[in-house]
Amino acid sequence: MGRANPEEGQLPAPVKPPDGGWGWIVLLGCFVITGFSYAFPKAVSVYFKELMKDFHVGYSDTAWISSIMLAMLYGTGPVCSIMVNQFGCRPVMLIGGLLASSGMILASFTTNIIELYLTAGVLTGLGMALNFQPSLIMLGTYFDKRRPLANGLAAAGSPVFLSSLSPLGQVLLEKFGWRGGFLIMGGLLLNCCTCGAVMRPLDMGMRRKMEKAQDKYEAKEMLPIGGKSEEGISTADGTKKAKKAKKKPKKGKKLLDFSIFSNKGFIIYTISKFILVLGLFVPPILLVNYAKDTGVPDTEAAFLLSIIGFIDIFARPACGMVAGLKWVRPHVAYLFSFSMLFNGLTDICSARASNYTGLVIFCVFFGISYGMVGALQFEVLMAIVGSQKFSSAIGLVLLIEAFAVLIGPPSAGRLVDALKNYEVIFYLAGSEVVLSALFLAMATYCCLNRGKKKEPPPEKNPSTGGGSDTEEAESDVQEAEEHSSDNHQPAHSTDNAMVAASEEANHVAEEQSGEGGGCPEGDGEVLARDGCNTDQTVERDSF
């Protein structure tokens, strides 16, 4: 994405994020997708009591439904990365919307808990995964300067949908039963297809503008020539045919880039997120049933999730705005550590809450801290690896987190069944979140910041930020220069058209005549060419 088409005579040049325009529509679609992806596994917990009665199973058995959904959301990350790199974001999201909807519809006809695992768990979870990851990738391509704010606004979809889906699920359960509720929820998930349809590739519109400008310039250049116009047209056609005939096979793009594991910041982030996920999702999943067991009515118990969602709505955009400040953005990893520490201490301090008032206070503080974590988690990852490698990075991170998702909530459910005590669960979950916060802060300070002071930045071949995309771009530049040297005279008018078509394209004719060319800048990388200083490459070894 963001790469010009060599067949049209244009050299590779990254497309700058517009930070607005159609990006706001993409942000709206990402808002809806994020809402369904994160809120749906929690909102389904409203139906657990009825499922336990109908299928004669324990709470830990029903908790596997939410865990499988989250595990599919995380565990299929590499598969989503490969599909996005191969087919693009829009087709993958359309297929994902259909899978998510069909999973809930089929779940309404199940007769045992295993069938629920396969339909509501596996199929719906896979569908949401195929929507969630591509939407984040598209958001990163459309926003750069406003990216922290965009991530915060998109992350606000989770609390908005949580505050609405949970009461809606309770109403559907009372009027139509859990089967009717699942059927209607499946219909709502079809909106994911609409969100996928608006994910227009960023380079599509830019390429059309360049083609129109090139056609206009060719017309102005050739018409005044008079008798030589036919010769000019035939020369241009011959140039295009020669380029297509001599075009070498293009180096294929890596479907999954494992070179990001050489980035220390990425390793630290991945370990921290694994520990975090062990305890992050446990309190909201157990909250409704914990309230019901303490004597809180069903409607008021479901309303507790709405309180978390309502507070979360304002916490995420506000945190995104703070993270976007000039003096905060370079240290966003420490802000992320603080948000995790806040969340873990909230779980620990509220473990002894035994009445509805105490649970409401817990929900307020949990909503603030949970919103901060949700707004910053992917912004920190984008800051570490850059947008070029984000599709591979998020897939690998989600895969590693999937194991934590499969361990955390089911283990908590087992402990609830064995101990009949929720207090221990809240202590364990909070301790895990606090541990992840301390690890991220200490590892960032000791391994990255100190190492950055002692060691001077490398001048050539940085370990991160360039990668396979830079090599591919360099090979395209060399290829185009070879074609241009073979067809120097006939390609003169075509090169002039390329100059008028895009200010950011590399000027082959100017290079050969010795006038020089600019160095196109990308997000986290600079394409190295003859005459360009590779020292300009932006490193992303640290935050």
XYZ file of C-alpha atoms in Angstrom, residues 158-516:
359
model
C -15.527 -0.760 22.895
C -17.174 1.053 25.850
C -19.930 2.519 23.686
C -20.955 -0.918 22.474
C -20.422 -2.492 25.881
C -22.760 0.019 27.522
C -25.422 -0.713 24.900
C -24.993 -4.412 24.106
C -25.143 -5.543 27.722
C -28.583 -4.003 28.522
C -29.789 -4.974 25.051
C -28.769 -8.566 25.705
C -30.683 -8.547 28.987
C -33.821 -7.250 27.232
C -33.506 -9.806 24.436
C -32.994 -12.563 27.010
C -36.187 -11.635 28.851
C -38.351 -11.297 25.721
C -36.982 -13.881 23.302
C -34.774 -16.182 25.393
C -31.120 -16.804 24.723
C -31.792 -18.396 21.326
C -33.708 -15.380 20.051
C -31.061 -13.084 21.517
C -28.280 -14.917 19.685
C -30.234 -14.721 16.419
C -30.732 -10.956 16.684
C -27.111 -10.445 17.706
C -26.077 -12.303 14.559
C -28.074 -9.855 12.483
C -26.351 -6.916 14.179
C -22.938 -8.335 13.301
C -23.734 -7.923 9.599
C -22.882 -4.259 10.105
C -19.245 -5.377 10.054
C -19.626 -5.914 6.291
C -20.675 -2.282 5.886
C -17.622 -1.144 7.819
C -15.400 -3.304 5.626
C -16.863 -1.759 2.479
C -15.671 1.752 3.424
C -12.041 0.665 3.937
C -10.784 2.155 0.664
C -7.051 1.590 0.021
C -5.152 4.836 0.454
C -3.147 4.606 -2.788
C -6.222 4.076 -4.986
C -7.353 7.689 -5.021
C -3.782 8.982 -5.305
C -3.058 6.728 -8.255
C -6.161 7.917 -10.109
C -5.143 11.560 -9.617
C -1.661 10.832 -10.901
C -3.012 9.079 -13.972
C -5.318 11.995 -14.792
C -2.503 14.523 -14.373
C -0.187 12.437 -16.531
C -2.779 12.156 -19.324
C -3.353 15.934 -19.311
C 0.365 16.662 -19.473
C 0.886 14.198 -22.324
C -1.896 15.860 -24.290
C -0.379 19.328 -23.809
C 3.103 18.041 -24.635
C 2.197 16.190 -27.827
C -0.522 18.278 -29.504
C 1.597 21.380 -30.333
C 4.263 19.237 -32.025
C 2.181 19.026 -35.179
C 3.581 16.531 -37.646
C 5.715 14.905 -34.978
C 2.761 14.133 -32.695
C 2.184 10.707 -34.194
C 5.872 9.943 -33.803
C 5.741 11.041 -30.159
C 2.691 8.894 -29.457
C 4.244 5.844 -31.110
C 7.477 6.486 -29.225
C 5.628 6.602 -25.895
C 3.721 3.415 -26.746
C 6.983 1.719 -27.712
C 8.503 2.773 -24.409
C 5.648 1.250 -22.425
C 5.844 -1.992 -24.402
C 9.610 -2.162 -23.911
C 9.220 -1.648 -20.160
C 6.630 -4.392 -19.928
C 8.739 -6.742 -22.036
C 11.933 -6.123 -20.074
C 10.220 -5.971 -16.685
C 11.948 -8.320 -14.288
C 9.916 -10.414 -11.857
C 9.209 -8.243 -8.814
C 10.467 -9.369 -5.443
C 7.469 -10.659 -3.539
C 6.436 -8.941 -0.334
C 6.809 -10.958 2.846
C 3.467 -12.259 4.043
C 4.709 -12.284 7.643
C 7.818 -10.348 8.664
C 9.637 -12.035 11.574
C 12.469 -9.488 11.540
C 10.537 -7.398 14.096
C 11.736 -9.820 16.784
C 15.143 -8.150 16.479
C 13.563 -5.011 17.955
C 14.113 -4.915 21.735
C 11.129 -2.631 22.219
C 8.867 -5.126 20.477
C 10.093 -7.987 22.685
C 9.490 -5.961 25.861
C 6.039 -4.924 24.677
C 5.041 -8.502 23.808
C 6.081 -9.933 27.181
C 4.297 -7.144 29.031
C 1.093 -7.619 27.044
C 1.131 -11.389 27.701
C 1.223 -10.821 31.466
C -1.379 -8.058 31.189
C -3.939 -10.154 29.308
C -3.760 -12.891 31.973
C -5.694 -10.633 34.352
C -7.116 -7.739 32.327
C -10.316 -9.404 31.091
C -11.111 -11.423 34.222
C -12.960 -8.738 36.303
C -15.443 -7.605 33.617
C -16.233 -11.201 32.638
C -16.912 -12.270 36.256
C -18.516 -9.012 37.371
C -22.140 -9.727 36.393
C -22.271 -13.154 38.009
C -20.397 -11.874 41.066
C -23.043 -9.187 41.533
C -25.859 -11.707 41.088
C -24.340 -14.033 43.678
C -24.195 -11.172 46.212
C -27.959 -10.626 45.845
C -28.001 -7.823 43.247
C -31.015 -8.073 40.858
C -30.264 -9.226 37.325
C -31.055 -5.888 35.664
C -28.885 -3.898 38.074
C -26.080 -6.439 37.748
C -26.074 -6.029 33.966
C -26.062 -2.251 34.457
C -22.624 -2.485 36.096
C -21.050 -3.219 32.711
C -22.845 -0.158 31.339
C -21.210 1.980 34.020
C -17.780 0.721 32.975
C -18.657 1.393 29.364
C -19.968 4.903 30.021
C -16.808 5.963 31.896
C -14.667 4.241 29.296
C -16.282 6.298 26.513
C -14.714 9.506 27.797
C -11.499 7.978 29.142
C -10.233 6.657 25.806
C -10.481 9.812 23.644
C -9.169 11.925 26.543
C -6.187 9.622 26.973
C -5.593 9.679 23.218
C -5.480 13.488 23.272
C -2.999 13.470 26.156
C -0.810 10.888 24.384
C -0.720 13.126 21.302
C 0.885 16.056 23.137
C 4.426 16.843 21.983
C 6.001 16.371 25.410
C 4.042 13.160 26.148
C 4.229 11.267 22.852
C 7.974 10.414 23.076
C 7.297 8.850 26.502
C 4.009 7.126 25.682
C 5.349 3.784 26.968
C 5.532 5.176 30.512
C 1.994 6.503 30.228
C 0.925 3.015 29.160
C 2.706 1.560 32.206
C 0.914 3.996 34.491
C -2.474 3.052 33.034
C -1.797 -0.659 33.655
C -0.631 0.060 37.219
C -3.821 2.055 37.831
C -5.963 -0.799 36.528
C -4.215 -3.450 38.636
C -4.449 -1.428 41.849
C -8.154 -0.872 41.165
C -8.717 -4.644 41.053
C -6.753 -5.205 44.262
C -8.371 -2.378 46.248
C -11.900 -3.391 45.183
C -11.558 -7.117 45.885
C -13.504 -6.841 49.153
C -16.470 -4.942 47.674
C -19.573 -6.785 48.935
C -22.474 -4.428 48.141
C -23.850 -2.647 45.123
C -22.360 0.745 46.097
C -18.876 -0.730 46.369
C -19.274 -2.428 42.994
C -20.361 0.864 41.397
C -17.265 2.638 42.759
C -15.116 -0.193 41.423
C -16.743 0.152 37.982
C -15.993 3.901 37.861
C -12.276 3.525 38.538
C -12.003 0.376 36.462
C -13.632 2.193 33.525
C -11.068 5.017 33.706
C -8.039 2.716 33.915
C -9.398 0.223 31.399
C -10.041 3.059 28.942
C -6.474 4.310 29.296
C -5.097 0.843 28.571
C -7.374 0.410 25.562
C -6.462 3.786 24.078
C -2.696 3.308 24.368
C -2.012 -0.358 23.646
C -1.926 -0.169 19.837
C -0.518 3.371 19.749
C 2.545 2.083 21.625
C 2.923 -0.826 19.185
C 2.671 1.503 16.167
C 5.311 3.758 17.714
C 7.660 0.804 18.153
C 7.495 -0.879 14.727
C 6.054 1.794 12.401
C 3.145 1.493 9.993
C 5.118 -0.516 7.403
C 5.572 -3.480 9.749
C 2.447 -2.996 11.842
C 0.403 -5.614 9.969
C 2.928 -8.343 10.823
C 3.624 -7.032 14.322
C 0.009 -6.954 15.454
C -0.595 -10.456 14.119
C 2.314 -11.919 16.054
C 1.448 -9.993 19.228
C -2.163 -11.160 19.122
C -1.042 -14.752 18.612
C 1.111 -14.627 21.755
C -1.677 -12.957 23.718
C -4.094 -15.710 22.673
C -2.370 -18.157 25.009
C -2.878 -15.735 27.898
C -6.560 -15.367 26.985
C -6.999 -19.137 27.059
C -5.312 -19.325 30.470
C -6.784 -16.300 32.289
C -10.623 -16.357 32.312
C -11.041 -20.187 32.297
C -8.611 -20.530 35.210
C -10.519 -17.832 37.079
C -13.755 -19.707 36.435
C -12.234 -22.928 37.784
C -11.140 -21.125 40.943
C -14.630 -19.668 41.402
C -16.192 -23.133 41.124
C -13.647 -24.593 43.561
C -13.371 -21.803 46.158
C -16.774 -20.096 45.824
C -14.886 -16.876 46.518
C -14.445 -13.977 44.092
C -12.062 -12.043 46.348
C -9.087 -14.272 45.529
C -9.796 -13.889 41.799
C -9.668 -10.098 41.973
C -6.402 -10.212 43.935
C -4.799 -12.523 41.366
C -5.998 -10.524 38.367
C -4.835 -7.240 39.865
C -1.416 -8.634 40.751
C -0.853 -9.827 37.190
C -1.737 -6.411 35.753
C 0.534 -4.625 38.255
C 3.403 -6.995 37.386
C 3.026 -6.225 33.661
C 3.102 -2.471 34.367
C 6.276 -2.695 36.460
C 7.991 -4.916 33.902
C 7.243 -2.555 30.997
C 8.433 0.548 32.865
C 11.623 -1.020 34.252
C 12.569 -2.820 31.034
C 11.985 0.314 28.968
C 14.178 2.385 31.273
C 16.967 -0.156 31.802
C 17.177 -1.887 28.407
C 16.243 0.898 26.020
C 16.869 4.337 27.483
C 20.224 3.487 29.105
C 21.390 1.590 26.048
C 20.408 4.545 23.901
C 22.638 6.862 25.960
C 25.663 4.551 25.918
C 25.568 3.438 22.290
C 25.575 5.941 19.401
C 22.852 5.402 16.807
C 23.961 3.168 13.910
C 24.716 5.024 10.705
C 23.813 2.302 8.265
C 21.412 -0.617 7.998
C 19.210 -0.031 11.079
C 17.675 -3.165 12.539
C 14.205 -1.761 12.512
C 12.240 0.726 10.550
C 13.575 -0.309 7.120
C 13.220 -3.993 6.595
C 11.985 -5.822 3.572
C 9.895 -2.916 2.288
C 13.020 -0.765 1.860
C 14.867 -3.506 0.017
C 11.898 -4.003 -2.248
C 11.686 -0.306 -2.988
C 15.405 -0.159 -3.762
C 15.092 -3.044 -6.206
C 12.225 -1.229 -7.915
C 14.338 1.932 -8.205
C 17.230 0.032 -9.767
C 14.846 -1.733 -12.121
C 13.314 1.524 -13.288
C 16.736 3.110 -13.772
C 17.804 0.171 -15.967
C 14.699 0.546 -18.128
C 15.240 4.283 -18.361
C 18.898 3.912 -19.421
C 17.913 1.427 -22.140
C 15.237 3.754 -23.484
C 16.676 7.157 -22.651
C 15.766 9.036 -25.812
C 12.229 7.723 -26.493
C 11.202 7.918 -22.841
C 11.944 11.654 -22.543
C 8.356 12.836 -22.939
C 7.041 10.147 -20.636
C 9.504 11.184 -17.920
C 8.302 14.775 -18.233
C 4.763 13.559 -17.688
C 5.830 11.722 -14.574
C 7.317 14.951 -13.181
C 3.995 16.730 -13.576
C 2.009 13.772 -12.263
C 3.560 13.529 -8.793
C 5.877 15.782 -6.830
C 6.808 12.837 -4.627
C 7.797 10.415 -7.441
C 11.496 9.835 -8.154
C 12.601 11.745 -11.281
C 14.475 9.280 -13.499
C 15.205 11.792 -16.251
C 16.605 14.317 -13.750
C 18.837 11.635 -12.194
C 20.389 10.748 -15.545
C 20.963 14.368 -16.485
C 22.708 14.984 -13.125
C 20.137 17.342 -11.693
C 19.638 15.082 -8.634
